[in-house]
Coordinates of C-alpha atoms and ligand atoms in Angstrom, one line a residue:
X27 CA -37.8 -23.4 46.5
X28 CA -39.6 -21.2 48.9
X29 CA -36.2 -19.8 50.1
X30 CA -35.1 -18.7 46.8
X31 CA -38.4 -17.1 45.8
X32 CA -38.8 -15.2 49.0
X33 CA -35.8 -13.1 47.8
X34 CA -37.1 -11.9 44.3
X35 CA -40.8 -11.6 45.5
X36 CA -40.1 -9.2 48.3
X37 CA -36.8 -7.7 47.0
X38 CA -38.3 -4.5 45.6
X39 CA -39.7 -3.6 49.1
X40 CA -36.5 -4.8 50.6
X41 CA -34.5 -2.7 48.3
X42 CA -36.3 0.4 49.1
X43 CA -36.0 -0.4 52.9
X44 CA -32.4 -1.2 52.1
X45 CA -31.7 2.1 50.6
X46 CA -33.3 3.9 53.6
X47 CA -31.3 1.8 56.0
X48 CA -28.1 2.1 54.0
X49 CA -28.6 5.9 54.1
X50 CA -28.7 5.7 57.8
X51 CA -25.7 3.5 57.9
X52 CA -23.7 5.7 55.6
X53 CA -24.4 8.7 57.8
X54 CA -23.0 7.1 60.8
X55 CA -20.3 5.0 59.1
X56 CA -16.9 6.7 59.4
X57 CA -15.5 5.0 56.3
X58 CA -18.2 5.9 53.9
X59 CA -19.2 2.4 53.1
X60 CA -21.6 2.5 50.0
X61 CA -25.2 1.5 49.9
X62 CA -24.6 -1.8 48.2
X63 CA -22.0 -2.9 50.8
X64 CA -24.4 -2.2 53.6
X65 CA -27.5 -4.0 52.3
X66 CA -25.7 -7.5 52.3
X67 CA -28.6 -9.8 51.7
X68 CA -27.3 -12.1 54.3
X69 CA -30.6 -13.9 55.0
X70 CA -31.3 -14.5 51.3
X71 CA -27.8 -15.8 50.7
X72 CA -28.0 -18.1 53.7
X73 CA -31.4 -19.5 52.7
X74 CA -30.3 -20.1 49.2
X75 CA -26.8 -21.7 50.1
X76 CA -28.7 -24.1 52.5
X77 CA -30.4 -25.6 49.5
X78 CA -27.5 -26.0 47.2
X79 CA -25.7 -29.2 46.4
X80 CA -21.9 -29.3 46.2
X81 CA -22.3 -29.4 42.4
X82 CA -24.5 -26.5 42.4
X83 CA -22.0 -24.5 44.5
X84 CA -19.1 -25.3 42.4
X85 CA -21.0 -24.4 39.3
X86 CA -21.3 -20.9 40.8
X87 CA -17.6 -20.6 41.1
X88 CA -17.1 -21.5 37.5
X89 CA -16.8 -18.9 34.8
X90 CA -16.6 -20.4 31.2
X91 CA -15.8 -18.5 28.0
X92 CA -18.6 -18.2 25.6
X93 CA -16.5 -19.9 22.8
X94 CA -15.5 -22.7 25.0
X95 CA -19.1 -23.3 25.8
X96 CA -19.9 -24.8 22.3
X97 CA -22.8 -26.5 23.9
X98 CA -24.7 -23.7 25.6
X99 CA -26.8 -26.3 27.5
X100 CA -23.7 -27.1 29.5
X101 CA -24.7 -23.9 31.6
X102 CA -27.6 -26.0 32.8
X103 CA -25.8 -29.3 33.0
X104 CA -22.9 -28.1 35.1
X105 CA -24.9 -25.4 37.0
X106 CA -22.4 -22.8 35.4
X107 CA -22.7 -19.4 37.4
X108 CA -21.0 -17.2 35.0
X109 CA -20.0 -16.8 31.3
X110 CA -17.6 -14.4 29.7
X111 CA -16.7 -13.4 26.3
X112 CA -13.0 -13.0 26.0
X113 CA -11.5 -10.2 23.7
X114 CA -12.7 -11.0 20.1
X115 CA -14.9 -13.8 21.4
X116 CA -18.6 -13.3 20.7
X117 CA -21.4 -14.1 18.6
X118 CA -21.1 -14.0 14.8
X119 CA -23.4 -10.9 14.7
X120 CA -21.5 -8.2 16.6
X121 CA -24.2 -5.7 16.5
X122 CA -26.0 -4.8 19.8
X123 CA -28.9 -7.0 18.9
X124 CA -26.7 -9.9 18.0
X125 CA -25.0 -9.7 21.5
X126 CA -28.4 -9.4 23.2
X127 CA -29.6 -12.5 21.4
X128 CA -26.6 -14.5 22.2
X129 CA -26.5 -13.5 26.0
X130 CA -30.1 -14.2 26.4
X131 CA -29.6 -17.6 25.2
X132 CA -27.0 -18.3 27.7
X133 CA -29.0 -16.8 30.4
X134 CA -32.0 -18.9 29.6
X135 CA -30.1 -22.0 30.2
X136 CA -29.2 -21.0 33.8
X137 CA -33.0 -20.5 34.3
X138 CA -33.5 -24.1 33.5
X139 CA -31.6 -25.3 36.5
X140 CA -33.3 -26.5 39.7
X141 CA -32.6 -23.4 41.7
X142 CA -32.7 -21.0 38.7
X143 CA -29.8 -18.9 40.0
X144 CA -29.3 -16.3 37.3
X145 CA -26.2 -16.3 35.2
X146 CA -23.7 -13.4 35.5
X147 CA -22.3 -12.4 32.1
X148 CA -18.9 -10.6 32.0
X149 CA -17.0 -8.7 29.2
X150 CA -14.0 -6.5 28.8
X151 CA -15.8 -3.2 28.3
X152 CA -12.5 -1.3 29.0
X153 CA -13.1 1.8 26.9
X154 CA -16.8 1.6 26.2
X155 CA -18.6 -1.5 25.2
X156 CA -15.6 -2.3 22.9
X157 CA -16.7 -5.7 21.4
X158 CA -19.9 -4.3 19.9
X159 CA -20.1 -3.0 16.4
X160 CA -21.6 0.5 16.6
X161 CA -20.7 1.2 20.3
X162 CA -19.0 4.4 21.3
X163 CA -15.4 3.9 22.0
X164 CA -13.9 6.3 24.7
X165 CA -10.2 7.2 25.1
X166 CA -8.2 4.4 26.8
X167 CA -7.5 5.1 30.5
X168 CA -4.1 6.7 30.0
X169 CA -6.0 9.5 28.2
X170 CA -8.7 9.6 30.8
X171 CA -6.0 10.1 33.5
X172 CA -4.8 13.1 31.5
X173 CA -8.2 14.8 31.8
X174 CA -7.8 14.9 35.6
X175 CA -11.5 15.0 35.6
X176 CA -13.1 12.3 37.8
X177 CA -16.6 13.7 37.2
X178 CA -16.2 13.3 33.4
X179 CA -14.8 9.8 33.9
X180 CA -17.8 8.8 36.0
X181 CA -20.1 10.0 33.4
X182 CA -18.2 8.2 30.6
X183 CA -18.2 4.9 32.5
X184 CA -21.9 5.3 33.3
X185 CA -22.4 5.5 29.5
X186 CA -20.3 2.4 29.1
X187 CA -22.5 0.7 31.7
X188 CA -25.6 1.6 29.9
X189 CA -24.3 0.2 26.6
X190 CA -23.2 -2.9 28.3
X191 CA -26.5 -3.4 30.0
X192 CA -28.3 -2.7 26.7
X193 CA -26.8 -5.9 25.4
X194 CA -27.9 -8.1 28.3
X195 CA -24.4 -8.2 29.9
X196 CA -24.1 -7.2 33.6
X197 CA -20.5 -7.1 34.3
X198 CA -17.5 -5.1 32.9
X199 CA -14.0 -6.3 33.6
X200 CA -13.1 -2.7 34.3
X201 CA -11.6 -0.4 35.6
X202 CA -8.0 -1.5 35.2
X203 CA -6.5 0.3 38.2
X204 CA -2.8 -0.6 37.4
X205 CA -0.3 2.0 38.5
X206 CA 2.0 2.0 35.5
X207 CA 5.8 2.4 36.3
X208 CA 7.3 1.3 33.0
X209 CA 5.9 2.1 29.6
X210 CA 7.6 -0.8 27.9
X211 CA 4.6 -2.6 29.3
X212 CA 2.0 -3.2 26.5
X213 CA -0.9 -2.4 28.9
X214 CA 0.4 1.1 29.8
X215 CA -2.7 2.6 28.2
X216 CA -5.1 0.5 30.5
X217 CA -3.6 2.4 33.4
X218 CA -4.9 6.0 34.4
X219 CA -1.3 6.8 35.2
X220 CA 1.8 6.6 37.3
X221 CA 0.5 8.2 40.5
X222 CA -1.3 6.1 43.0
X223 CA -3.5 9.1 44.0
X224 CA -4.6 9.7 40.4
X225 CA -5.3 6.1 39.8
X226 CA -7.1 5.7 43.0
X227 CA -9.3 8.8 42.2
X228 CA -10.1 7.9 38.6
X229 CA -10.6 4.1 39.5
X230 CA -13.2 5.2 42.1
X231 CA -14.9 7.5 39.7
X232 CA -15.1 4.7 37.1
X233 CA -16.6 2.2 39.6
X234 CA -19.1 4.9 40.7
X235 CA -20.0 5.3 36.9
X236 CA -20.4 1.6 36.2
X237 CA -22.1 0.6 39.5
X238 CA -23.9 3.7 40.6
X239 CA -25.1 3.8 44.1
X240 CA -27.8 1.1 43.7
X241 CA -26.4 -1.8 41.6
X242 CA -29.9 -3.2 40.9
X243 CA -30.8 -0.5 38.5
X244 CA -31.1 -2.0 35.0
X245 CA -28.7 0.6 33.5
X246 CA -25.8 -0.3 35.9
X247 CA -23.3 -3.1 35.8
X248 CA -20.9 -4.8 38.2
X249 CA -17.4 -3.5 38.0
X250 CA -14.2 -5.3 38.5
X251 CA -11.0 -3.7 39.7
X252 CA -8.0 -5.2 38.1
X253 CA -5.4 -6.7 38.2
X254 CA -4.7 -7.2 41.9
X255 CA -1.9 -6.3 42.6
X256 CA 1.3 -4.9 41.3
X257 CA 0.6 -5.5 37.5
X258 CA 2.0 -2.1 36.5
X259 CA 5.3 -2.6 38.3
X260 CA 6.9 -5.6 36.8
X261 CA 10.6 -5.6 36.1
X262 CA 11.3 -4.1 32.7
X263 CA 7.5 -3.7 32.2
X264 CA 7.1 -7.4 31.2
X265 CA 3.4 -8.3 30.9
X266 CA 2.5 -11.0 33.4
X267 CA 5.9 -10.5 34.9
X268 CA 7.4 -10.1 38.4
X269 CA 7.1 -7.0 40.6
X270 CA 10.0 -6.8 43.0
X271 CA 9.5 -4.6 46.0
X272 CA 9.1 -4.7 49.7
X273 CA 5.6 -4.9 51.2
X274 CA 5.8 -1.2 52.4
X275 CA 6.2 -0.2 48.6
X276 CA 3.5 -2.5 47.4
X277 CA 1.2 -0.9 49.9
X278 CA 2.2 2.7 49.1
X279 CA 2.3 2.5 45.3
X280 CA 0.0 -0.4 44.1
X281 CA -2.5 -1.0 46.9
X282 CA -4.1 2.4 47.3
X283 CA -6.4 2.1 44.2
X284 CA -7.9 -1.0 45.8
X285 CA -8.5 0.7 49.0
X286 CA -10.3 3.4 47.0
X287 CA -12.2 0.8 44.9
X288 CA -13.5 -0.9 47.9
X289 CA -14.6 2.3 49.4
X290 CA -16.4 3.0 46.2
X291 CA -18.2 -0.3 46.7
X292 CA -16.6 -2.3 44.0
X293 CA -18.3 -5.7 43.7
X294 CA -15.5 -7.8 42.2
X295 CA -11.8 -7.7 41.9
X296 CA -9.7 -9.5 39.2
X297 CA -6.4 -11.1 40.4
X298 CA -3.2 -10.4 38.4
X299 CA -1.2 -12.9 36.2
X300 CA 1.9 -11.1 37.6
X301 CA 4.0 -12.3 40.6
X302 CA 5.2 -10.3 43.6
X303 CA 8.8 -11.2 44.6
X304 CA 8.5 -14.4 42.6
X305 CA 5.2 -15.5 43.9
X306 CA 2.3 -15.8 41.6
X307 CA -0.5 -13.5 42.7
X308 CA -3.1 -16.3 42.1
X309 CA -1.5 -18.2 44.9
X310 CA -0.9 -15.5 47.3
X311 CA -3.2 -16.1 50.3
X312 CA -1.6 -13.3 52.4
X313 CA -2.6 -10.6 49.8
X314 CA -5.9 -12.1 48.5
X315 CA -7.3 -13.2 51.8
X316 CA -5.6 -11.6 54.7
X317 CA -5.0 -8.2 53.2
X318 CA -7.9 -7.7 50.7
X319 CA -10.7 -9.5 52.4
X320 CA -9.5 -9.3 56.0
X321 CA -7.7 -6.1 56.5
X322 CA -9.4 -4.0 53.7
X323 CA -12.8 -5.7 54.4
X324 CA -13.6 -6.5 50.7
X325 CA -17.1 -8.2 50.7
X326 CA -17.4 -8.9 47.0
X327 CA -15.8 -11.8 45.1
X328 CA -12.3 -12.5 43.5
X329 CA -12.3 -13.5 40.0
X330 CA -9.1 -15.1 38.5
X331 CA -7.7 -14.0 35.2
X332 CA -8.0 -16.0 31.9
X333 CA -6.4 -19.3 32.5
X334 CA -4.1 -17.6 35.1
X335 CA -4.4 -20.5 37.7
X336 CA -3.0 -22.8 35.1
X337 CA 0.4 -21.1 35.4
X338 CA 0.8 -22.0 39.2
X339 CA 2.2 -25.3 38.6
X340 CA 2.2 -28.2 35.9
X341 CA -0.5 -29.9 37.9
X342 CA -4.0 -28.4 37.1
X343 CA -5.7 -30.0 40.2
X344 CA -3.1 -28.7 42.5
X345 CA -3.6 -25.2 40.8
X346 CA -7.3 -25.4 41.6
X347 CA -6.5 -26.2 45.3
X348 CA -3.9 -23.6 45.7
X349 CA -5.9 -20.7 44.0
X350 CA -9.2 -21.5 45.8
X351 CA -7.5 -21.9 49.2
X352 CA -5.7 -18.6 48.5
X353 CA -9.0 -16.9 48.3
X354 CA -10.1 -16.9 44.7
X355 CA -13.9 -17.3 44.5
X356 CA -14.7 -17.7 40.8
X357 CA -12.3 -19.1 38.2
X358 CA -12.2 -17.8 34.5
X359 CA -11.8 -20.7 32.3
X360 CA -11.1 -20.2 28.6
X361 CA -11.2 -23.9 27.6
X362 CA -13.9 -26.4 26.8
X363 CA -14.3 -30.1 26.0
X364 CA -11.4 -31.5 24.0
X365 CA -8.9 -29.0 25.5
X366 CA -6.9 -29.4 28.7
X367 CA -7.8 -27.6 31.9
X368 CA -11.3 -27.0 30.6
X369 CA -14.3 -26.2 32.7
X370 CA -15.4 -29.7 33.2
X371 CA -12.1 -30.7 34.5
X372 CA -12.1 -27.8 36.9
X373 CA -15.5 -28.8 38.2
X374 CA -14.4 -32.4 38.7
X375 CA -11.1 -31.5 40.3
X376 CA -12.7 -29.1 42.8
X377 CA -15.3 -31.6 43.7
X378 CA -12.6 -34.2 44.4
X379 CA -10.5 -31.7 46.3
X380 CA -13.6 -31.1 48.6
X381 CA -14.1 -34.7 49.0
X382 CA -10.4 -35.2 49.9
X383 CA -10.6 -32.4 52.5
X384 CA -8.0 -30.4 50.6
X385 CA -10.3 -27.5 50.0
X386 CA -12.5 -26.9 53.0
X387 CA -16.4 -26.9 52.7
X388 CA -16.2 -23.6 54.5
X389 CA -14.1 -22.0 51.7
X390 CA -16.7 -23.2 49.1
X391 CA -19.4 -21.7 51.1
X392 CA -17.6 -18.4 51.6
X393 CA -16.9 -18.2 47.8
X394 CA -20.5 -19.0 46.8
X395 CA -22.0 -16.6 49.4
X396 CA -19.8 -13.8 48.1
X397 CA -21.0 -14.5 44.6
X398 CA -24.7 -14.9 45.5
X399 CA -24.6 -11.7 47.6
X400 CA -23.5 -9.8 44.6
X401 CA -26.1 -11.5 42.4
X402 CA -28.8 -10.4 44.8
X403 CA -27.4 -6.9 45.1
X404 CA -27.5 -6.6 41.4
X405 CA -31.2 -7.6 41.4
X406 CA -30.4 -10.5 39.0
X407 CA -33.0 -12.7 40.6
X408 CA -35.8 -10.4 39.3
X409 CA -34.9 -11.5 35.8
X410 CA -36.0 -8.1 34.5
X411 CA -35.8 -8.0 30.7
X412 CA -33.3 -5.8 29.1
X413 CA -34.6 -2.2 28.7
X414 CA -35.0 -1.8 24.9
X415 CA -34.2 2.0 25.4
X416 CA -30.7 1.0 26.4
X417 CA -30.2 -1.1 23.5
X418 CA -31.4 1.5 21.2
X419 CA -29.1 4.1 22.6
X420 CA -25.9 2.2 22.0
X421 CA -23.6 4.5 20.0
X422 CA -26.1 7.4 20.1
X423 CA -25.1 10.9 19.4
X424 CA -25.7 11.9 23.1
X425 CA -23.2 9.0 24.1
X426 CA -20.7 10.1 21.5
X427 CA -20.9 13.7 22.7
X428 CA -19.5 12.6 26.1
X429 CA -16.8 10.6 24.5
X430 CA -15.8 13.7 22.5
X431 CA -15.6 15.8 25.6
X432 CA -13.3 13.1 27.1
X433 CA -11.1 13.3 23.9
X434 CA -10.9 17.1 24.1
X435 CA -9.8 17.0 27.7
X436 CA -7.4 14.1 27.3
X437 CA -5.2 15.8 24.8
X438 CA -1.9 17.1 26.1
X439 CA -0.1 19.9 24.2
X440 CA 3.6 19.2 24.5
X441 CA 5.0 22.0 22.4
X442 CA 3.6 25.0 20.7
X443 CA 6.3 27.2 19.0
X444 CA 5.4 30.3 17.0
X445 CA 1.8 30.0 17.9
X446 CA 1.5 27.0 15.3
X447 CA -1.7 26.1 17.3
X448 CA -4.6 26.6 17.3
X449 CA -5.0 26.4 13.5
X450 CA -7.1 29.0 11.8
X451 CA -10.3 27.5 10.3
X452 CA -9.9 29.6 7.2
X453 CA -6.3 28.9 6.1
X454 CA -6.2 28.3 2.3
X455 CA -4.6 24.8 2.2
X456 CA -4.2 22.4 5.0
X457 CA -2.2 19.2 4.4
X458 CA -2.8 16.1 6.5
X459 CA -0.2 13.3 6.6
X460 CA -0.1 9.7 7.9
X461 CA -2.1 6.5 7.9
X462 CA -3.4 7.2 11.5
X463 CA -5.0 10.4 10.4
X464 CA -7.7 8.5 8.7
X465 CA -8.1 5.2 10.5
X466 CA -10.7 4.4 13.2
X467 CA -9.1 1.2 14.1
X468 CA -5.8 2.9 14.9
X469 CA -7.2 5.6 16.9
X470 CA -9.1 3.1 19.0
X471 CA -6.2 0.9 19.7
X472 CA -6.3 -2.6 21.3
X473 CA -9.4 -4.1 22.9
X474 CA -11.5 -2.9 20.1
X475 CA -13.7 -5.5 18.3
X476 CA -10.8 -7.8 18.3
X477 CA -8.5 -8.6 21.3
X478 CA -5.4 -6.9 19.9
X479 CA -7.3 -4.4 18.0
X480 CA -6.3 -3.6 14.2
X481 CA -6.1 -0.9 11.6
X482 CA -9.0 -0.1 9.4
X483 CA -12.7 0.6 9.6
X484 CA -13.2 -2.1 12.2
X485 CA -16.1 -0.5 14.0
X486 CA -19.2 1.3 12.6
X487 CA -19.6 4.9 13.4
X488 CA -17.3 7.4 14.8
X489 CA -15.1 10.1 13.1
X490 CA -11.5 9.8 12.0
X491 CA -9.2 12.8 12.7
X492 CA -9.1 13.7 8.9
X493 CA -13.0 13.5 8.7
X494 CA -13.1 15.8 11.8
X495 CA -10.7 18.3 10.4
X496 CA -12.9 18.4 7.2
X497 CA -15.9 19.0 9.4
X498 CA -14.2 21.9 11.2
X499 CA -12.7 24.0 8.6
X500 CA -14.4 26.9 6.9
X501 CA -16.2 26.2 3.6
X502 CA -13.8 26.3 0.7
X503 CA -10.7 25.4 2.6
X504 CA -8.5 23.0 0.6
X505 CA -7.8 19.9 2.9
X506 CA -5.5 17.5 1.2
X507 CA -4.2 14.3 2.6
X508 CA -1.8 11.6 2.1
X509 CA -1.0 8.5 4.1
X510 CA 2.7 8.5 3.0
X511 CA 3.4 12.3 2.9
X512 CA 3.3 13.5 -0.7
X513 CA 1.7 16.8 -1.8
X514 CA 2.5 19.0 1.1
X515 CA 4.0 21.7 -1.0
X516 CA 2.3 24.9 -0.9
X517 CA 0.2 24.1 2.3
X518 CA -0.2 26.7 4.8
X519 CA 0.2 24.2 7.6
X520 CA 1.0 20.5 7.7
X521 CA -0.5 18.1 10.1
X522 CA 1.3 14.8 10.6
X523 CA -0.4 12.0 12.6
X524 CA 2.0 9.4 13.7
X525 CA 2.3 6.8 16.5
X526 CA 1.5 3.2 17.3
X527 CA -0.3 0.5 15.6
X528 CA -2.9 -1.3 17.6
X529 CA -1.8 -3.9 20.2
X530 CA -3.0 -5.3 23.6
X531 CA -1.4 -7.4 26.5
X532 CA 1.5 -9.5 25.6
X533 CA 2.1 -8.4 22.0
X534 CA 2.3 -4.7 23.1
X535 CA 5.5 -5.2 25.2
X536 CA 8.2 -3.2 23.5
X537 CA 11.9 -2.5 24.4
X538 CA 12.4 0.3 22.0
X539 CA 9.8 3.1 22.2
X540 CA 11.2 5.3 19.5
X541 CA 9.0 6.7 16.9
X542 CA 9.4 4.5 13.8
X543 CA 11.8 5.6 10.9
X544 CA 8.7 5.8 8.8
X545 CA 7.1 8.2 11.1
X546 CA 10.4 10.3 11.3
X547 CA 10.6 10.4 7.7
X548 CA 7.0 11.6 7.3
X549 CA 7.7 14.5 9.8
X550 CA 10.9 15.4 7.9
X551 CA 9.0 15.5 4.7
X552 CA 6.4 17.7 6.3
X553 CA 9.4 19.9 7.5
X554 CA 10.8 20.2 4.0
X555 CA 7.4 21.8 2.8
X556 CA 8.4 24.9 4.8
X557 CA 5.0 25.1 6.3
X558 CA 4.4 24.9 10.2
X559 CA 4.4 21.3 11.2
X560 CA 1.9 20.1 13.7
X561 CA 2.6 16.5 15.0
X562 CA -0.2 14.6 16.6
X563 CA 1.0 11.4 18.4
X564 CA -1.5 8.6 18.6
X565 CA -0.1 6.0 21.0
X566 CA -0.9 4.1 24.1
X567 CA 2.2 5.5 26.0
X568 CA 4.8 8.3 25.7
X569 CA 7.1 7.5 22.8
X570 CA 10.8 8.7 22.4
X571 CA 10.4 11.7 20.2
X572 CA 14.0 12.5 19.4
X573 CA 14.4 14.6 16.3
X574 CA 10.6 14.8 15.8
X575 CA 10.4 17.3 18.6
X576 CA 12.8 19.7 16.9
X577 CA 11.3 19.2 13.5
X578 CA 7.7 20.0 14.7
X579 CA 6.4 23.4 15.6
X580 CA 3.7 21.9 17.8
X581 CA 3.3 18.5 19.2
X582 CA 0.1 17.0 20.7
X583 CA -0.3 13.7 22.6
X584 CA -3.6 12.3 21.7
X585 CA -3.2 8.9 23.3
X586 CA -5.8 6.3 21.9
X587 CA -8.8 8.7 21.6
X588 CA -11.3 6.1 20.4
X589 CA -14.1 6.8 17.9
X590 CA -14.7 10.5 18.5
X591 CA -11.9 12.1 16.5
X592 CA -13.8 15.3 16.5
X593 CA -12.4 15.9 20.0
X594 CA -8.9 16.1 18.4
X595 CA -10.1 18.6 15.9
X596 CA -11.7 20.7 18.6
X597 CA -8.4 21.1 20.3
X598 CA -6.4 21.7 17.0
X599 CA -8.7 24.6 15.9
X600 CA -9.1 26.1 19.3
X601 CA -12.8 25.3 19.9
X602 CA -11.4 23.8 23.1
X603 CA -8.3 25.1 24.7
X604 CA -6.0 22.3 25.8
X605 CA -6.3 21.3 29.5
X606 CA -4.8 17.8 29.5
X607 CA -1.9 17.1 31.9
X608 CA 0.5 14.1 31.4
X609 CA -0.6 11.1 33.6
X610 CA 2.7 9.5 32.8
X611 CA 6.2 11.1 32.7
X612 CA 7.4 11.5 29.1
X613 CA 10.9 10.2 28.9
X614 CA 13.7 11.7 26.9
X615 CA 15.3 8.3 25.7
X616 CA 15.0 4.7 25.8
X617 CA 17.9 4.6 28.1
X618 CA 16.0 6.6 30.7
X619 CA 13.2 4.0 31.0
X620 CA 14.5 1.6 33.4
X621 CA 13.3 -0.7 36.1
X622 CA 10.8 0.5 38.8
X623 CA 12.0 4.1 38.4
X624 CA 9.7 6.8 36.9
X625 CA 11.3 8.2 33.7
X626 CA 14.5 9.4 35.4
X627 CA 15.8 12.6 36.6
X628 CA 15.4 14.8 33.5
X629 CA 12.5 13.5 31.5
X630 CA 11.6 15.3 28.3
X631 CA 8.3 16.4 30.0
X632 CA 7.6 15.8 33.7
X633 CA 4.4 14.1 35.1
X634 CA 1.6 16.8 35.1
X635 CA 3.1 18.7 32.1
X636 CA 0.6 20.2 29.6
X637 CA 0.6 23.6 27.8
X638 CA -2.4 25.5 26.6
X639 CA -3.2 28.4 24.3
Ligands
BGC2 C1 -6.6 -10.0 30.7 C2 -7.8 -9.4 31.5 C3 -9.2 -9.7 30.8 C4 -9.3 -11.1 30.6 C5 -10.5 -11.6 29.8 C6 -7.0 -11.4 30.4 O1 -6.0 -12.0 29.5 O2 -5.5 -9.9 31.5 O3 -7.6 -8.1 31.7 O4 -10.2 -9.2 31.7 O5 -8.2 -11.6 29.8 O6 -10.6 -11.2 28.6
BGC3 C1 -8.7 -13.9 24.6 C2 -8.6 -12.7 25.5 C3 -7.7 -13.1 26.6 C4 -6.4 -13.6 25.9 C5 -5.5 -14.1 27.1 C6 -7.4 -14.3 24.0 O1 -7.6 -15.3 23.2 O2 -9.7 -13.6 23.6 O3 -9.8 -12.3 26.1 O4 -7.4 -12.0 27.4 O5 -6.6 -14.6 25.1 O6 -4.4 -14.9 26.7

């Protein structure tokens, strides 16, 4: 394999030269193309491609789920180029070491293949490395959008990259650059907000954080902007639904974050389950090939979403043909032997389709070239061992400190009557109400250890809001708490933590976004105590506050802050004066949430709203 080895053996020298040349190119390139786009490894890619059989090529286009791959040796047998772990799918041992061990096993099978093309392992690290027990969990994107601080987002995503890299995984399916237009959508929190400009700015910052400027560094990972395109604009906010608008609107509202992502050098883009004007995105050649790869000059590769091609038609083989011909380069396949539409079937179907002339050889070569180019850019062929310092730093105090800073800056102060906030640290008696006040799982939300997320101490480390309050008050202050609201009598202030239980895609869609009756009853009980009422809302989206607003002296939107609840206490006690601004308009009523429109003419709080002390 002289052609293959020429790459790795000389790649360090080439990389240095590449950086130098890239610098030159950047200085003369008007569109600010990043270093990794400029050093394109064309000769290595061509040399390697020339040696590959059709089976080896198709293997590179196949991404199988780690659970579907019951037999890890199938990576070798079918030349599988990529493995993912879907939400909640992972090794039995979810510690960093457990992940590292499992990933290394998968990777070792790829190195047993004839050409030893390294495996690319991907995961949904969407608010930190959220499938790993003990990782730091950052606020979900809706909160990061409220910080209006791209430099902080870049820093946070760089930490996420380090934690991902520390487990031997090289690819994060992030950032989600959905422009959210209807909060009924259960993925609203995965969006940085409703403004194309804000999402573009934050998405590009996230990509810089994940990929850096030289993707081959061991602490960096490949990013994936998702879900292309229009996922946040579906009618009634239905997940995987239909976005109805003309092309000019699509280009003005939903496309800009991809223009920014490509400019930031994003190496992969995930296609959306959703449809545009009734046509599934996974079959949309105009947008995938003509617009994204042609007009916008995207040089990375396109990955399909989880079994998304299966939705194109009842016939899987035709789905394979349509999606690959539309421009998909790698297909994400959750199923294994014994299930339909599994990775073996995909490989067989695609091979037949090439033989029948229904998928041109040139399309295969283009797809594989794109994937190999990224693998070269990432330095995967050097097979460097995972830096143990990265593994050791997973969930470190330094990482948590940055997440705490994100939390502080993400909180939006919606109301503050009678100077209810900030709280004095030396009040005599503070009463804290609500299950969410003392629950790491609830404050992290969906995509945390499990796919949909769940209440309870599901992840090691971190600080609940209640624990953070206890850390913050002066010695001797009586902090009492009750999940259901008893014992508020005599308190100097009552803090009520209300909001949403964890959810993710599909299950998170809701027609009625009112606070629950239980939450309203809790706030009303707090009000009965006669003490000032401070309501903290933990939610993935604006909720209809109704009477909660009047009953509360202060209201803080804390979104889904993640593990670092200390950041919430920092704001409540004035160690940090609120700076967060709404990234999504806050509607007054359920009726106001309709169709494509933002939250109507007279929202409760407009986009950009946020008080301070
Ligand atoms: C989601 C993606 C995710 C993928 C892999 C899909 O259902 O839409 O956002 O990256 O699963 O878990
Ligand atoms: C997987 C997720 C995936 C979802 C899609 C789940 O079983 O764990 O990663 O996004 O299915 O339906």
